[in-house]
Amino acid sequence: MLELKAVDAGYGATTILHSVSLNVQAGESVTIIGGNGAGKTTTLRTIIGLLRPTAGTIHFEGQDISRLSAHEVVELGITLVPEGRQLFPDMTVRENLYMGAFRRDARSQAEKTLKEVLELFPRVAERLDQQAESLSGGEQQMVAIARGLMARPRLLMFDEPSLGLAPIIVEQVFSVIDSIVKTGVTVLIVEQNVHHTLNAADRGYVLENGEVVLEDAAQALLTNDHVRQAYLGI
Ligand code: ATP
């Protein structure tokens, strides 16, 4: 479904990603793990078209999307749930959710989608008319994920969905991601919370200094010596 081949990308003259190759098959849940500054967010920004690769190609469902703008990539069905939620604080939860449905395919079905999405998020459903800023961090993360689903994505990408959340909320976030995969949405998760994300994913890539240094089944990465020492503190 998604394939990066030997992608270089960065900011100005600084190259951050060095020949990154990775793929995500339809229906899979794939994770990219790595420490601070490894290039995880840069990878997602490059896929969604906010950064342009300086080398290599990105294909989505057979189409070369390497040179498309973010607007065009989103129209094809890729959505990013950004790091730090980035809700509109003064708007209600309902208004925030409708902001997710701007994509052409999603706009006309927004009401129907909202009903479907709220089934996954009962606590969000109770808070539709509240201002987004009045929600707890965990509730805001759920709204950010629900907003992503409002775009009716084919590929939903998460940038550190567990960041800053209490352990019990982290469990809930990963449980919701699991439910989303079960509805048939393909998922790519970038995380520093290695234990949770490897348990949630089918496959994983380890990114260090902008390079993929390891890739394997998620369960195999959980028992890999390097992953255990560098990321799980075992
Ligand atoms: P984190 O978990 O800290 O967000 P990350 O793996 O997502 O880490 P990136 O945000 O992709 O890492 O950052 C990779 C490198 O790119 C870092 O060295 C960072 O300083 C640099 N970088 C990020 N954004 C910019 C920018 N707008 N301009 C210049 N350099 C940037």
XYZ file of C-alpha atoms and ligand atoms in Angstrom:
265
model
C 0.000 0.000 0.000
C 2.794 2.414 1.007
C 6.380 2.030 -0.114
C 9.370 4.274 0.554
C 12.424 3.436 -1.519
C 15.822 4.890 -0.543
C 14.303 8.179 0.640
C 16.527 11.086 1.678
C 14.829 14.095 3.250
C 15.642 16.927 5.610
C 15.440 20.611 6.322
C 17.296 23.050 4.063
C 20.822 21.773 3.539
C 20.569 19.297 6.433
C 19.739 15.740 5.418
C 17.955 13.907 8.250
C 16.709 10.737 6.515
C 19.353 8.664 4.772
C 18.122 6.161 2.220
C 15.050 5.114 4.226
C 13.184 2.171 2.724
C 10.063 0.791 4.314
C 6.666 -0.541 3.338
C 3.218 -0.974 4.800
C 0.834 -3.560 3.358
C -2.950 -3.037 3.303
C -4.531 -4.064 6.602
C -1.241 -4.086 8.491
C -0.235 -2.228 11.592
C 3.395 -1.124 11.306
C 5.499 0.842 13.756
C 8.661 2.920 13.491
C 10.570 3.085 16.756
C 13.593 5.161 17.633
C 14.905 7.645 20.172
C 14.645 11.437 20.252
C 15.772 13.020 17.017
C 16.041 9.716 15.128
C 13.914 11.135 12.308
C 10.532 9.544 13.050
C 8.492 12.731 12.725
C 10.533 13.706 9.668
C 9.561 10.391 8.061
C 5.840 11.049 8.611
C 6.151 14.649 7.398
C 7.838 13.389 4.236
C 5.148 10.774 3.563
C 2.322 13.277 4.007
C 3.979 15.785 1.663
C 5.046 18.477 4.141
C 8.669 17.751 3.211
C 9.837 16.722 -0.225
C 12.303 13.849 -0.557
C 15.635 14.948 -2.027
C 16.242 11.388 -3.244
C 14.230 8.177 -3.538
C 10.522 7.609 -4.131
C 7.296 7.210 -2.171
C 4.445 5.193 -3.679
C 0.930 4.896 -2.287
C -1.339 2.284 -3.846
C 0.906 2.188 -6.897
C 0.967 5.947 -7.424
C 4.155 7.980 -7.056
C 3.335 10.565 -4.383
C 6.913 11.802 -3.863
C 6.214 15.185 -5.452
C 2.630 15.756 -4.300
C 1.616 18.481 -1.851
C 0.205 17.588 1.560
C -3.256 18.582 0.328
C -3.026 16.134 -2.574
C -1.674 13.319 -0.381
C -4.514 13.763 2.118
C -7.032 13.595 -0.731
C -5.626 10.171 -1.644
C -6.512 8.861 1.816
C -3.475 9.306 4.071
C -4.143 11.094 7.373
C -1.747 12.072 10.153
C -2.686 12.268 13.833
C 0.016 14.758 14.834
C 2.230 14.728 17.881
C 0.741 16.786 20.709
C -2.859 16.456 19.433
C -3.018 19.968 17.895
C -6.724 20.444 18.486
C -8.370 23.823 18.066
C -8.652 24.698 21.788
C -11.456 27.283 21.529
C -13.643 25.102 19.358
C -15.988 22.425 20.629
C -15.184 18.764 20.313
C -17.842 18.450 17.594
C -16.321 21.336 15.600
C -12.864 19.786 15.945
C -14.184 16.478 14.645
C -15.859 18.079 11.630
C -12.529 19.776 10.805
C -11.231 16.261 10.126
C -13.814 15.681 7.403
C -12.495 18.292 4.957
C -11.272 15.706 2.469
C -13.527 15.503 -0.604
C -14.497 11.859 -0.049
C -15.277 12.511 3.601
C -17.190 15.790 3.489
C -20.492 14.496 2.157
C -20.469 11.556 4.587
C -19.422 13.499 7.684
C -22.572 12.871 9.723
C -22.573 9.158 9.031
C -18.841 8.957 9.766
C -19.299 10.842 13.039
C -21.836 8.249 14.218
C -19.483 5.399 13.325
C -16.463 7.067 14.904
C -18.248 7.878 18.151
C -19.007 4.203 18.678
C -15.275 3.742 19.202
C -15.072 6.710 21.575
C -17.953 6.716 24.080
C -16.281 9.337 26.296
C -15.830 11.673 23.338
C -19.494 11.179 22.470
C -20.443 12.511 25.916
C -18.353 15.652 25.418
C -19.285 16.847 21.928
C -20.361 20.313 23.017
C -17.479 20.951 25.395
C -14.563 23.178 24.401
C -11.615 21.038 23.385
C -9.279 22.775 25.844
C -11.475 21.722 28.772
C -10.738 18.015 28.151
C -8.043 15.986 29.878
C -4.913 15.059 27.924
C -6.183 11.533 27.354
C -9.564 12.755 26.136
C -7.839 15.222 23.813
C -5.751 12.410 22.330
C -8.951 10.423 21.702
C -10.482 13.474 19.959
C -7.333 13.829 17.827
C -7.605 10.183 16.776
C -11.351 10.500 16.161
C -10.687 13.611 14.055
C -8.203 11.580 11.999
C -10.878 8.946 11.374
C -13.339 11.610 10.236
C -11.233 11.893 7.061
C -12.147 8.251 6.290
C -8.439 7.462 5.764
C -7.113 4.351 4.102
C -3.801 4.822 5.912
C -3.834 6.463 9.344
C -0.465 7.583 10.726
C 0.127 8.353 14.402
C 2.998 10.513 15.679
C 3.761 9.460 19.269
C 0.165 8.862 20.344
C 1.214 7.987 23.908
C 3.279 11.132 24.508
C 2.622 12.728 27.906
C -0.202 10.368 28.864
C -0.616 8.376 32.086
C 0.016 4.617 31.752
C -3.654 3.666 31.990
C -4.551 6.146 29.234
C -1.708 4.804 27.097
C -3.341 1.367 27.356
C -6.634 2.864 26.186
C -4.991 4.648 23.257
C -3.367 1.435 22.013
C -6.601 -0.469 22.526
C -8.404 2.089 20.340
C -5.676 1.781 17.678
C -6.197 -1.984 17.761
C -9.947 -1.486 17.193
C -9.193 0.838 14.279
C -6.979 -1.794 12.621
C -9.833 -4.295 13.058
C -12.150 -1.981 11.100
C -9.772 -2.390 8.137
C -7.804 0.859 8.343
C -4.069 0.433 7.754
C -1.950 1.983 10.475
C 1.588 3.394 10.783
C 2.643 4.363 14.318
C 5.756 6.307 15.261
C 6.628 5.828 18.937
C 9.223 6.039 21.665
C 6.983 3.887 23.872
C 8.545 0.784 22.393
C 6.947 -1.847 24.573
C 3.372 -0.780 23.837
C 3.792 -0.086 20.170
C 5.575 -3.381 19.443
C 2.781 -5.204 21.224
C 0.216 -3.365 19.108
C 1.947 -3.723 15.724
C 2.448 -6.553 13.229
C 5.852 -5.340 12.067
C 8.388 -2.719 13.062
C 11.325 -0.672 11.849
C 14.060 0.718 14.072
C 15.250 4.165 12.995
C 18.582 5.524 14.277
C 20.217 8.740 13.034
C 17.842 8.798 10.093
C 18.626 5.252 8.963
C 16.632 2.039 9.218
C 18.941 -0.251 11.199
C 16.534 -3.133 11.847
C 13.203 -4.413 10.561
C 11.285 -7.478 11.651
C 8.018 -8.855 12.982
C 7.053 -6.814 16.049
C 7.212 -9.863 18.319
C 10.714 -10.647 17.059
C 11.844 -7.062 17.762
C 10.558 -7.400 21.331
C 13.079 -10.182 21.914
C 15.879 -8.677 19.801
C 19.011 -8.001 21.912
C 19.672 -4.540 20.478
C 16.054 -3.441 20.939
C 15.980 -4.821 24.473
C 19.182 -3.028 25.467
C 18.662 0.261 23.651
C 14.902 0.746 24.016
C 13.512 -1.549 26.670
C 16.294 -1.141 29.248
C 16.620 -4.907 29.692
P 11.293 13.249 18.580
O 10.769 12.067 19.252
O 12.261 14.030 19.424
O 10.265 14.084 17.883
P 11.998 12.228 15.992
O 12.590 10.892 15.783
O 10.577 12.416 15.628
O 12.256 12.645 17.457
P 12.521 14.357 14.188
O 11.534 15.299 14.805
O 12.187 13.743 12.900
O 12.901 13.217 15.208
O 13.896 15.143 14.080
C 15.051 14.600 13.447
C 16.116 15.679 13.364
O 15.642 16.740 12.529
C 16.495 16.314 14.674
O 17.903 16.434 14.714
C 15.835 17.666 14.627
O 16.582 18.611 15.345
C 15.815 17.991 13.161
N 14.682 18.855 12.826
C 13.383 18.618 13.101
N 12.601 19.605 12.638
C 13.429 20.499 12.051
C 13.232 21.758 11.385
N 11.999 22.273 11.211
N 14.330 22.398 10.939
C 15.565 21.885 11.092
N 15.821 20.705 11.702
C 14.768 20.028 12.187
